[in-house]
Coordinates of C-alpha atoms in Angstrom, one line a residue:
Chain Y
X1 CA 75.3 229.2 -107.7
X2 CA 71.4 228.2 -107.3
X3 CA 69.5 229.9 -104.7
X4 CA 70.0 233.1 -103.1
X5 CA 72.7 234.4 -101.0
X6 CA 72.4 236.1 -97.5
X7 CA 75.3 237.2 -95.4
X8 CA 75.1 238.3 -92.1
X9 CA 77.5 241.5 -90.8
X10 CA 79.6 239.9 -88.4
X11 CA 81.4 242.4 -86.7
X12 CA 79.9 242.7 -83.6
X13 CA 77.0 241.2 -81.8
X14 CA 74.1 238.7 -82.0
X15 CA 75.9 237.2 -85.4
X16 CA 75.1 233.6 -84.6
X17 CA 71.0 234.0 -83.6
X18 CA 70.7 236.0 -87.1
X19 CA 72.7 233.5 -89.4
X20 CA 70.1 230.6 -87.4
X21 CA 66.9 232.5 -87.9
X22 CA 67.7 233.2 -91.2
X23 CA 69.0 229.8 -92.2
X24 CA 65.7 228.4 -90.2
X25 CA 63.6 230.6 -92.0
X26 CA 65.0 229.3 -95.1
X27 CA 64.2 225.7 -94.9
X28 CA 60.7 226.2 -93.4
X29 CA 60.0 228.5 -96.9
X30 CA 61.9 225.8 -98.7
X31 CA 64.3 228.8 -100.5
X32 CA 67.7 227.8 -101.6
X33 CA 71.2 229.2 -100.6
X34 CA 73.4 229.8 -98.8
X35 CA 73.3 231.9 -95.1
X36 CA 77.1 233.1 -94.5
X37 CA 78.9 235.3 -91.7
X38 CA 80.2 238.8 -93.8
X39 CA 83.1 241.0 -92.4
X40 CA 84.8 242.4 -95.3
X41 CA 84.0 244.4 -98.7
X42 CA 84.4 241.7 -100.7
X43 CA 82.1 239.2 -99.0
X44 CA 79.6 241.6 -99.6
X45 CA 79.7 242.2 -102.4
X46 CA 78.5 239.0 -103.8
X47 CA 75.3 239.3 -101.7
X48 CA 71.7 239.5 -102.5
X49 CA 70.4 240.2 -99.1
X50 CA 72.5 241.5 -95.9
X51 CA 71.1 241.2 -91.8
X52 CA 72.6 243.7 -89.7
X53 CA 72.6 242.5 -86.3
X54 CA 72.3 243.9 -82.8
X55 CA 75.2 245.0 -80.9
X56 CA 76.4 248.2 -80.6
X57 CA 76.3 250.5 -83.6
X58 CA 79.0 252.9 -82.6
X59 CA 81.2 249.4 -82.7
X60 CA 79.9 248.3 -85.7
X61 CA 79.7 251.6 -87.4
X62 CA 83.0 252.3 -86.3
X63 CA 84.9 248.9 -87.6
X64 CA 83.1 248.8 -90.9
X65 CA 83.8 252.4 -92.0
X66 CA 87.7 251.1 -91.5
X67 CA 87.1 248.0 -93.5
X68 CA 85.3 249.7 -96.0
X69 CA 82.5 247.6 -95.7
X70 CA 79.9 250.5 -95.2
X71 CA 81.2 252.0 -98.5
X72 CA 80.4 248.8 -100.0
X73 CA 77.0 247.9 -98.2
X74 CA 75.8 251.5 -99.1
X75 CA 77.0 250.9 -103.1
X76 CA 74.5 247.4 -102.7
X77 CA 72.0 249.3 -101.1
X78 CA 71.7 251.8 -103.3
X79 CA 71.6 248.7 -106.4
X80 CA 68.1 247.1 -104.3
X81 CA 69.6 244.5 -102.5
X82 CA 67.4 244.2 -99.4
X83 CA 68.6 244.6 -95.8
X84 CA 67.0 243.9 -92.5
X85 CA 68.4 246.0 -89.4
X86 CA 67.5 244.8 -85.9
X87 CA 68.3 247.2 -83.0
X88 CA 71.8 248.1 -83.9
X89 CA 71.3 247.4 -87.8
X90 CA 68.1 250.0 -87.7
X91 CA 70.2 252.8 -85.9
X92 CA 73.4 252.2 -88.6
X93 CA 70.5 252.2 -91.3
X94 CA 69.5 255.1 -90.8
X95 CA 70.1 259.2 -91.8
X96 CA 70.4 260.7 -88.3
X97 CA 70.9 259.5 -84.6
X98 CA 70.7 261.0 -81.3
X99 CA 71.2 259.7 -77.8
X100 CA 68.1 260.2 -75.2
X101 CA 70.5 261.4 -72.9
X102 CA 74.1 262.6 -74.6
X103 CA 71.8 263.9 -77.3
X104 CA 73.4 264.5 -81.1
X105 CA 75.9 261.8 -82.3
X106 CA 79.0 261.8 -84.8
X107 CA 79.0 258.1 -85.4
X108 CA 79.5 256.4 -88.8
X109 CA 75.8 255.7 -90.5
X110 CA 75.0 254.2 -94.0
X111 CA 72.7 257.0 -94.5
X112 CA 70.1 255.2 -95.9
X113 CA 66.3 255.3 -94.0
X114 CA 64.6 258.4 -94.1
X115 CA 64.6 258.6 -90.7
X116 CA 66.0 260.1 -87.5
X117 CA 66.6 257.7 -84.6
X118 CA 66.6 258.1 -80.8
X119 CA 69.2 255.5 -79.4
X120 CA 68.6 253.9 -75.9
X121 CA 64.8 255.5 -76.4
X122 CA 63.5 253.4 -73.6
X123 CA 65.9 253.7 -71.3
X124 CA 69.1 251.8 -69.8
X125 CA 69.0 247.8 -69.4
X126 CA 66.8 247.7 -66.2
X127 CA 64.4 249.0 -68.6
X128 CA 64.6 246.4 -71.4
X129 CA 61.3 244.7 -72.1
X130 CA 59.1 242.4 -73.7
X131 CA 55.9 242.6 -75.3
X132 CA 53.6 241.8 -78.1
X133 CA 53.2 243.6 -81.1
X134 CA 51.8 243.4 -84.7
X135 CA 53.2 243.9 -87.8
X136 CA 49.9 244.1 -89.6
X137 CA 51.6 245.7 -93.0
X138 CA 53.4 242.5 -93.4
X139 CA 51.2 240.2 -92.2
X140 CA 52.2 239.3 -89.2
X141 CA 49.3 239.9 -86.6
X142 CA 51.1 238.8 -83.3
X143 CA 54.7 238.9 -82.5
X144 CA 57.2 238.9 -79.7
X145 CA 59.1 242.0 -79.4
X146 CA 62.5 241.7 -77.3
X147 CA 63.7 245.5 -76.6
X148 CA 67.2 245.5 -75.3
X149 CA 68.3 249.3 -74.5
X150 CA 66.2 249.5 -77.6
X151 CA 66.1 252.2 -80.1
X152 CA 63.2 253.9 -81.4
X153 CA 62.2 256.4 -84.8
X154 CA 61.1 259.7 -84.6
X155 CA 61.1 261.6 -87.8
X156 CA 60.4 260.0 -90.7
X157 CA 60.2 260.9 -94.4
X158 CA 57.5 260.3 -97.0
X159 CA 59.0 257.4 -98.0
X160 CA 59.3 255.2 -94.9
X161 CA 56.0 253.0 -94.0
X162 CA 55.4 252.1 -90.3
X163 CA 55.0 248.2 -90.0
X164 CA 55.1 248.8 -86.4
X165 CA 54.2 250.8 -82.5
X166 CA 54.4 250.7 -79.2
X167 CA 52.3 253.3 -78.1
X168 CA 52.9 256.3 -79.6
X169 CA 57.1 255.0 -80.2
X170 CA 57.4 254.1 -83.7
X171 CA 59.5 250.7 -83.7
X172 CA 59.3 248.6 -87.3
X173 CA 59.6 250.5 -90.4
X174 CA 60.1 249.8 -94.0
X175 CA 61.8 252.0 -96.9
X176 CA 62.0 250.3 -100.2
X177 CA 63.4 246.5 -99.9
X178 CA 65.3 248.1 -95.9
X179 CA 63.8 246.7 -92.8
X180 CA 64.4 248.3 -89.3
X181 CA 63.3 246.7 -86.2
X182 CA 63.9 248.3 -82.8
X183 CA 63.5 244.6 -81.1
X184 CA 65.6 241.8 -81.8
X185 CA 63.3 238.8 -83.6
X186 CA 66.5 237.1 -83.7
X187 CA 66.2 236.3 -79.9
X188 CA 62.9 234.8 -80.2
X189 CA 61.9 231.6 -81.4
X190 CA 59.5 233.1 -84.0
X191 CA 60.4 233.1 -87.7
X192 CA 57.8 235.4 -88.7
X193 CA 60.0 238.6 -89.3
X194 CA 63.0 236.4 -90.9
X195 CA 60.8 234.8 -93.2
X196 CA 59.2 238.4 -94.8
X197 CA 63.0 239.0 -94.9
X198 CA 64.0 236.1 -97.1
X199 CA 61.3 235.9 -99.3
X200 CA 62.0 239.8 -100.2
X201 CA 65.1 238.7 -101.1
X202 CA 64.1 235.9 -103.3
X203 CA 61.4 238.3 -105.2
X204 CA 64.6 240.6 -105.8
X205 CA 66.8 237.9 -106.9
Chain T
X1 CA 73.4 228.5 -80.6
X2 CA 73.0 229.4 -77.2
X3 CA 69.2 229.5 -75.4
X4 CA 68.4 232.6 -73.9
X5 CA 65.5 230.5 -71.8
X6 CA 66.3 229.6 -68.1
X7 CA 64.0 231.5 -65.5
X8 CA 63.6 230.1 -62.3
X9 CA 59.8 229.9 -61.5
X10 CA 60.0 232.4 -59.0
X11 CA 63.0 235.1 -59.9
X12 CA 61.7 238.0 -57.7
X13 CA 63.9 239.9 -60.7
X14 CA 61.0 239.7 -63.5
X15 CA 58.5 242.3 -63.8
X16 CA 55.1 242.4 -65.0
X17 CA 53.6 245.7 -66.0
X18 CA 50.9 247.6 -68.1
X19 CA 52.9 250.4 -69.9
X20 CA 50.2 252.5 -72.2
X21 CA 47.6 249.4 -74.1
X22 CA 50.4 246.7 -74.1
X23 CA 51.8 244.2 -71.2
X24 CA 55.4 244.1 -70.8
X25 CA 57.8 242.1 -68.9
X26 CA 61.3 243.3 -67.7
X27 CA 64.2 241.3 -65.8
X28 CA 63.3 237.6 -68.2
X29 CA 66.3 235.9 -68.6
X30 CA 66.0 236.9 -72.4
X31 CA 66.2 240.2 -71.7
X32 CA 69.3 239.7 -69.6
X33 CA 71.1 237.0 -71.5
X34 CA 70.2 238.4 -74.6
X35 CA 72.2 241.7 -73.1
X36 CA 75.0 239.9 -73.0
X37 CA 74.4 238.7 -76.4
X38 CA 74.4 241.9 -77.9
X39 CA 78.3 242.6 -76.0
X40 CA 79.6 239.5 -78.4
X41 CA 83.2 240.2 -80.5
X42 CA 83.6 243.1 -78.5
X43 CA 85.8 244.2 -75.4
X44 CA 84.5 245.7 -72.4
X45 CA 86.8 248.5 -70.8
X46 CA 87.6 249.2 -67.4
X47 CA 87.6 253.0 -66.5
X48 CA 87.8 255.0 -63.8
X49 CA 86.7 258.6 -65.0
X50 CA 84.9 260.7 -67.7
X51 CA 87.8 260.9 -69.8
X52 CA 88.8 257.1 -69.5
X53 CA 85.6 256.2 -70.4
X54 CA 85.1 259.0 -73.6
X55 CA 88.5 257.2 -74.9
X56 CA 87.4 253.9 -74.7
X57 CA 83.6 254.8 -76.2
X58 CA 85.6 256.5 -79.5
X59 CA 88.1 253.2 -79.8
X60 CA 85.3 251.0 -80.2
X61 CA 84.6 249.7 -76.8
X62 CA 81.3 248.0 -76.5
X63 CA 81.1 248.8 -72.8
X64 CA 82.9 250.1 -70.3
X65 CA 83.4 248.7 -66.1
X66 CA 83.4 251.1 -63.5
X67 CA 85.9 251.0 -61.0
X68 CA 87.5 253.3 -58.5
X69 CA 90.7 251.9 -58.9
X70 CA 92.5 249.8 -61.6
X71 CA 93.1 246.0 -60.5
X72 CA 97.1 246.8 -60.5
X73 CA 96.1 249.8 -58.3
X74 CA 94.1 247.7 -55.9
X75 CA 96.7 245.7 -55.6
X76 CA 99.4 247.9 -54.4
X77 CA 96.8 250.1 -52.8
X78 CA 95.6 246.5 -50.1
X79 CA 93.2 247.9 -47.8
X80 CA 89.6 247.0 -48.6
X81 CA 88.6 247.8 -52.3
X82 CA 84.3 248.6 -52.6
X83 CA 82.4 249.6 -55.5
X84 CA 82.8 252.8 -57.2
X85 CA 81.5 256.5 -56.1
X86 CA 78.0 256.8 -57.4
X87 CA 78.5 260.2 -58.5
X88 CA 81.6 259.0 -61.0
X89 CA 79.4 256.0 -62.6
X90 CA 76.5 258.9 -63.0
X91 CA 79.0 261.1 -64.5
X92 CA 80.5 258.5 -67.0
X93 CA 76.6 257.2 -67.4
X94 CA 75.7 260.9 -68.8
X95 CA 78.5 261.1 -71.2
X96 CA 78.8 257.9 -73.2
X97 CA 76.0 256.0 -75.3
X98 CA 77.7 252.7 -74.5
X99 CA 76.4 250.1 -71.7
X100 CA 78.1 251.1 -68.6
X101 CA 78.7 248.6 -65.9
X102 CA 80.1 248.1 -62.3
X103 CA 81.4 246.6 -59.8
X104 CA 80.3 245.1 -56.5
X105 CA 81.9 243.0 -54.0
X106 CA 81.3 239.2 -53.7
X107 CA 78.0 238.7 -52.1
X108 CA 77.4 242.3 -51.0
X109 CA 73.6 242.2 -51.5
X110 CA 73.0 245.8 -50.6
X111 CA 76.2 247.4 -53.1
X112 CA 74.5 245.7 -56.1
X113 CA 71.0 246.9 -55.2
X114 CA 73.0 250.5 -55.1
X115 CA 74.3 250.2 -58.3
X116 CA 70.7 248.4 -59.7
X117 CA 69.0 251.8 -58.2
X118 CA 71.9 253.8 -60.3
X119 CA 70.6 252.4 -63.2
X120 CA 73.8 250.8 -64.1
X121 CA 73.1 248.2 -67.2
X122 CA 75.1 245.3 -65.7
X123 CA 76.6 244.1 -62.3
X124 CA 80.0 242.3 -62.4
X125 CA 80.1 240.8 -58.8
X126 CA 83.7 240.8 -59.0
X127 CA 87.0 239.5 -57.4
X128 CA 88.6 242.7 -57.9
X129 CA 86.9 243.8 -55.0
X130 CA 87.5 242.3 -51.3
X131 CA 84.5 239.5 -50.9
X132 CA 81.6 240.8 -48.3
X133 CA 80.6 237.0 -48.1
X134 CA 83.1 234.5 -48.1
X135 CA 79.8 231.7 -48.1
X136 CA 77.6 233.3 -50.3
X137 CA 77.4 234.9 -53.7
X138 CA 74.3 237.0 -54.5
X139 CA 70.9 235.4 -55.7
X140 CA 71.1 237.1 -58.8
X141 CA 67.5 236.3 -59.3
X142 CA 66.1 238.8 -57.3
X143 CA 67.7 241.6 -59.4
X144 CA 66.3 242.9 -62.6
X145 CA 70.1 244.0 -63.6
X146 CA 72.1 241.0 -65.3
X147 CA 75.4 240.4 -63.8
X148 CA 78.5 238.9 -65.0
X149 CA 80.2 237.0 -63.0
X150 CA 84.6 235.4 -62.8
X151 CA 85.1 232.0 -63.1
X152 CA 88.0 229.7 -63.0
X153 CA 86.5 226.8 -64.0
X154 CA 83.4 224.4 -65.0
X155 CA 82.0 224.0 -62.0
X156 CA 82.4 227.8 -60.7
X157 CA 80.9 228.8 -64.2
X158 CA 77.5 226.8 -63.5
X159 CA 77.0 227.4 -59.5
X160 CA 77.4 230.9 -60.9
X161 CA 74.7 230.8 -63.6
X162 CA 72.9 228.5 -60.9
X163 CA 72.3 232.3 -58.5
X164 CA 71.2 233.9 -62.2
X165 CA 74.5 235.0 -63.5
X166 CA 73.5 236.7 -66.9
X167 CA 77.3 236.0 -68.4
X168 CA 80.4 234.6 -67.2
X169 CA 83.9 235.6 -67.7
X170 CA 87.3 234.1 -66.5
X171 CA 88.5 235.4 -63.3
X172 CA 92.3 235.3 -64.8
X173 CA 94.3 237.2 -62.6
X174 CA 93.7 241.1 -62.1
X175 CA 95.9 243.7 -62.3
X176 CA 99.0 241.8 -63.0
X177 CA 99.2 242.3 -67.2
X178 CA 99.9 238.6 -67.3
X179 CA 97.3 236.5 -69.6
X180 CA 98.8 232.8 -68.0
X181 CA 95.9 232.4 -65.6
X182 CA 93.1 233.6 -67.9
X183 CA 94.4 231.6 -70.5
X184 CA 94.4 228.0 -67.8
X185 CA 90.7 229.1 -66.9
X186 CA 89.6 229.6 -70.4
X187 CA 91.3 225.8 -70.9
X188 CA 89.7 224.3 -67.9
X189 CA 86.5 225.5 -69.0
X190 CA 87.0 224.0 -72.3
X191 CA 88.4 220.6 -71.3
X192 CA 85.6 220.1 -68.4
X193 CA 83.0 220.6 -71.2
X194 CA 84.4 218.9 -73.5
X195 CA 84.0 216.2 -71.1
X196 CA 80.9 216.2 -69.9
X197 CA 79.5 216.4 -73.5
X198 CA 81.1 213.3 -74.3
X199 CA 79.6 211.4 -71.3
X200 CA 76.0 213.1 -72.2
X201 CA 76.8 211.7 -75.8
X202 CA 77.4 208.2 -74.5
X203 CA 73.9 208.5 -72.4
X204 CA 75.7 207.5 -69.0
X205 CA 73.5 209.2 -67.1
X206 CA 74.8 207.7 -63.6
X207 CA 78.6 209.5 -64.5
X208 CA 76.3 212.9 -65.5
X209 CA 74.9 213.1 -61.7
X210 CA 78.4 212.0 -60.5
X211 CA 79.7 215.0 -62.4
X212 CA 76.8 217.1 -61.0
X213 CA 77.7 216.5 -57.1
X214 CA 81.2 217.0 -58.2
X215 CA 80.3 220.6 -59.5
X216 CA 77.7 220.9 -57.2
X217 CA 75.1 222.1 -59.3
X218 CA 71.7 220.6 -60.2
X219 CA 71.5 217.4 -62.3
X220 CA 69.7 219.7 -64.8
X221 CA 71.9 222.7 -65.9
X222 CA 74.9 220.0 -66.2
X223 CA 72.8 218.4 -68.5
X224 CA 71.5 221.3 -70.6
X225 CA 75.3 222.5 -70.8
X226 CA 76.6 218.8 -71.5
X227 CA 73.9 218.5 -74.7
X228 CA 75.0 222.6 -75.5
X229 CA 78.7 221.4 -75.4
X230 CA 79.6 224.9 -74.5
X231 CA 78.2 227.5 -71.3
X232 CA 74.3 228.3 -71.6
X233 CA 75.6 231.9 -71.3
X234 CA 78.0 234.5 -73.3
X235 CA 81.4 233.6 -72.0
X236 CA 84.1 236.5 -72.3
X237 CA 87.9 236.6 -71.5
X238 CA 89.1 238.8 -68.4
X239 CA 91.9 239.2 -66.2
X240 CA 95.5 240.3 -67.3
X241 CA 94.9 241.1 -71.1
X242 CA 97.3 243.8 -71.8
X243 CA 98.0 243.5 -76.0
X244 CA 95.7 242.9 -79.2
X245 CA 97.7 239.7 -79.1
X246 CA 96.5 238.8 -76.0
X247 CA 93.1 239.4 -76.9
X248 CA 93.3 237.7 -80.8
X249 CA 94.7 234.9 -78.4
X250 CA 92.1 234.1 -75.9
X251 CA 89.5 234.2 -78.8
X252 CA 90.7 231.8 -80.6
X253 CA 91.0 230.2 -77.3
X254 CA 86.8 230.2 -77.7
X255 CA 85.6 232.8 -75.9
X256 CA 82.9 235.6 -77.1
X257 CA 84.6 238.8 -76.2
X258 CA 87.3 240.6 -74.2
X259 CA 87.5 242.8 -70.6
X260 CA 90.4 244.5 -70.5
X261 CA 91.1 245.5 -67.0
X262 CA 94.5 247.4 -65.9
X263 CA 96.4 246.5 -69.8
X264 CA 94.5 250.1 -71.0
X265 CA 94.5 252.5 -69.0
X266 CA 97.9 251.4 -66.9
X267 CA 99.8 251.5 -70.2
X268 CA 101.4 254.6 -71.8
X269 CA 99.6 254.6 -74.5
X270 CA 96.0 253.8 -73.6
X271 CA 94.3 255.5 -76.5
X272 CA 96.2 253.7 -79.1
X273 CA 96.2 250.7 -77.1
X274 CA 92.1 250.4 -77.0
X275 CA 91.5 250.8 -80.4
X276 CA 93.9 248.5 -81.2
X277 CA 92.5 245.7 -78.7
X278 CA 89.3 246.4 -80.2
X279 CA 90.6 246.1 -84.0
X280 CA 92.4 242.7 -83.0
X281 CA 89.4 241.2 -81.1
X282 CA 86.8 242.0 -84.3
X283 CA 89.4 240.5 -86.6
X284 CA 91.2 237.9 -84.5
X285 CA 90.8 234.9 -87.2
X286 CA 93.1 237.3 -89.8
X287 CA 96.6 237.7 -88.6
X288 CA 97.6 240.6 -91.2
X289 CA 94.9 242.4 -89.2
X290 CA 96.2 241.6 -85.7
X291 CA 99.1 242.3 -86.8
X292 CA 98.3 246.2 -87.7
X293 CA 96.7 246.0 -84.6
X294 CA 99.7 244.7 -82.5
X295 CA 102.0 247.5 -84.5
X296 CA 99.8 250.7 -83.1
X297 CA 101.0 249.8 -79.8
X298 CA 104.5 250.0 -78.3
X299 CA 105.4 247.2 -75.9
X300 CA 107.8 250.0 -74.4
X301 CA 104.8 252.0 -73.2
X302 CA 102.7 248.4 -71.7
X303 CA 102.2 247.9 -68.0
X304 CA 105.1 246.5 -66.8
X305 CA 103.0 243.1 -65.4
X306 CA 103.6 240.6 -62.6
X307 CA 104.6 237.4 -62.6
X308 CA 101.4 235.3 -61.4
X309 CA 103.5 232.4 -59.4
X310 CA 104.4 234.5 -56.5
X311 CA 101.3 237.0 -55.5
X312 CA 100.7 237.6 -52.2
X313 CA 96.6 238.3 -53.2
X314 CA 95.8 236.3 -55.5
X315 CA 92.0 237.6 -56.6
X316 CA 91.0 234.6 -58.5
X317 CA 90.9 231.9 -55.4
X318 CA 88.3 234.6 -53.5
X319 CA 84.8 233.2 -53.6
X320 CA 86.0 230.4 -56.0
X321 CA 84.8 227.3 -53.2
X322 CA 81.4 228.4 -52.8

């Protein structure tokens, strides 16, 4: 197969906006390959970069520890393949998770960023917002940030670069070829994030 | 895909605000659509209490609905049925991690402003409940809370997302463990769509308003939805869904998720039963899969069900003309 292959988690939430951004982002670079919907171990397995949608990452945490995907995302993880987490995808990214409110959690992570997270760190829905930000690390100066009951980092390791704040609330970060958002670029009609995503994948590949 | 764009120029709901060196906006329809978005493949559960609600956060719900009763239990209980005690959706607020929502009733302004003060993360202006406004729904607008809102059919779907609904569902019918009706209104939906996408294709314009004094909506969302071919908003399944068969079946029927209302928590073996709803809703396009999930539950121990020909309430007709 020419070109590189991306497949987005599809257990559980914003599947179709990913597999479009990506795809979009795709064409606008002029890469080649193939953007696909991923539920099982085997899927996966034949990827060279994974998306990890928003949603809810108990859900998704949950459902892919009983199809074994997370085993197997965690095996490609740990071979380079580059993954972006937005929202839901960051929190089952990372190490460590807590709730703002129920405080520590037992829910199924891949274990991978350096990182603790605080889930729902801006509050409940009433509290969702938008605003700009800038990814500077990356290049991307000025960019729409959609928080929806939006996580956000709080410890992080050596390793793990900041690509992005909100005031003092750390909400982009970077370990390696792994990409956590807090906000869902997704839901925005800017490719910016997407396309930094893809064309890690095509230096990998 | 679907558009998350569609503010009215003046939703009272949208706020602007400094927080720290940045501006931010809350309430957008982005922000309340794109909610709904993230609830997609899942099932939303309806609880009552603490405990309800813990089980159906550890099955794999991606939500959980508020009620003070069950639909079967409104049922038999008659009476008038209102939104829930504050201090139980607090409770169940503090002790889950999931989006919890509630209920009001049909065009009760000042119950959903309750429920947007208790910081509830979405308002289902439900059927369940006896209508305060047999006229009027609420201008969802004005709330920075999405809502979710029943529908039976095309043209309920768009007046609905016409007051700001965030995200429709089928009103099916409540509390009776009987998919039929959910399954007709998920059809309707379909078939009306399907048609006026094929008189958008054909450029008719002159049928498209026809069509849009027949739904009475505006000219414009029947066109945005006839070039979409499918509702500008997350549509889920709701009323009557008692097995994972039920649910596999009403996503393949289209739809982007599950409530399950009464079918849980009515049924003798609700924890069992939730994950497997759950299980057969993520993997509803492999029938191995749903069928593990159909063999976890016992059709012994499911709620016994009504048949929906002769109700005496039927939910799904309240509000349905306005």
């Amino acid at each position: 197969m020419t070109g590189v292959n991306i497949g987005i988690l599809s257990i559980q939430g914003d599947v179709a906006e990913n597999v479009s951004a990506t795809r979009m982002a795709m064409d606008e670079l002029g890469i080649e390959g193939v953007v696909s919907e991923v539920k099982n171990p085997e899927q996966i397995s034949d990827l060279d970069g994974l998306v990890i949608p928003g949603g809810e990452s108990t859900v998704i945490g949950t459902l892919s520890l009983v199809s074994g995907s997370l085993k197997k995302i965690k095996e490609k993880i740990a071979s380079g393949m580059p993954v972006l987490g937005t929202c839901a995808g960051m929190i089952l990214l990372s190490k460590k998770a807590k709730d703002r409110v129920v405080g520590e959690m037992e829910q199924p992570l891949l274990d991978h960023l350096d990182v603790k997270i605080e889930r729902n760190a801006f509050g409940r829905q009433k509290d969702s917002f938008e605003a700009d930000l800038s990814l500077e690390k990356i290049g991307i100066s000025k960019f729409r940030g959609v928080f929806i009951r939006a996580p956000s980092v709080i410890d992080i390791g050596k390793d793990v670069e900041v690509l992005s704040r909100f005031n003092e609330k750390i909400v982009a970060i970077k370990q390696g070829n792994v990409i956590g958002t807090s906000f869902h670029p997704e839901l925005t009609a800017d490719l910016a994030v997407h396309k930094y995503f893809v064309t890690l994948v095509q230096k990998k590949n | 895909m679907i558009p998350l764009s569609g503010d009215i120029g003046n939703a009272k709901g949208i706020v602007r605000e400094n927080t720290g060196s940045f501006e931010t906006h809350r309430g957008t329809s982005t922000l309340k659509r794109g909610f709904a978005h993230m609830l997609k493949n899942g099932v939303v559960m309806d609880v009552t209490t603490v405990e309800q609600a813990q089980i159906a956060e550890d099955a794999g719900a991606v939500a959980v609905m508020v009620l003070d009763k069950l639909p079967a239990d409104v049922r038999k209980a008659g009476g008038v049925a209102r939104t829930a005690s504050i201090r139980i959706i607090e409770e169940i607020m503090d002790s889950i991690t999931i989006p919890v929502m509630a209920k009001c009733r049909i065009g009760h302004v000042y119950e959903a402003r309750v429920l947007a003060e208790t910081d509830v993360d979405m308002i289902d202006e439900s059927e369940v409940l006896t209508p305060a406004d047999e006229f009027h729904h609420i201008w969802k607008w004005d709330f920075t809370t999405p809502f979710v809102n029943g529908a039976r059919n095309l043209g309920e779907a768009l007046r609905r997302i016409e007051e700001g609904a965030a995200m429709i569902r089928t009103k099916g019918e409540p509390g009776t463990g009987n998919v039929a009706e959910a399954v007709i209104h998920i059809k309707n939906v379909n078939s009306e769509l399907r048609r006026i996408k094929s008189v958008y294709d054909s450029g008719d314009e002159q049928d498209l308003v026809s069509i849009a004094r027949e739904l009475k909506v505006s000219y414009s969302l029947v066109e945005d939805t006839a070039s979409l071919g499918r509702l500008p908003v997350v549509n889920f399944a709701a009323g009557g869904i008692s097995t994972p068969a039920d649910a596999a079946y009403l996503m393949t029927l289209g739809c982007d998720g599950i409530f399950v209302g009464s079918g849980i928590f009515k049924s003798d073996d609700a924890k069992e039963r939730a994950q497997a709803v759950v299980l057969a809703t993520t993997f509803w396009e492999d029938p191995d899969k749903v069928k593990e999930a159909q063999k976890m539950v016992d059709e012994r121990q499911s709620m016994l069900g009504l048949d929906t020909k002769n109700l005496e309430l039927r939910m799904q007709e309240r509000g349905s003309t306005a």
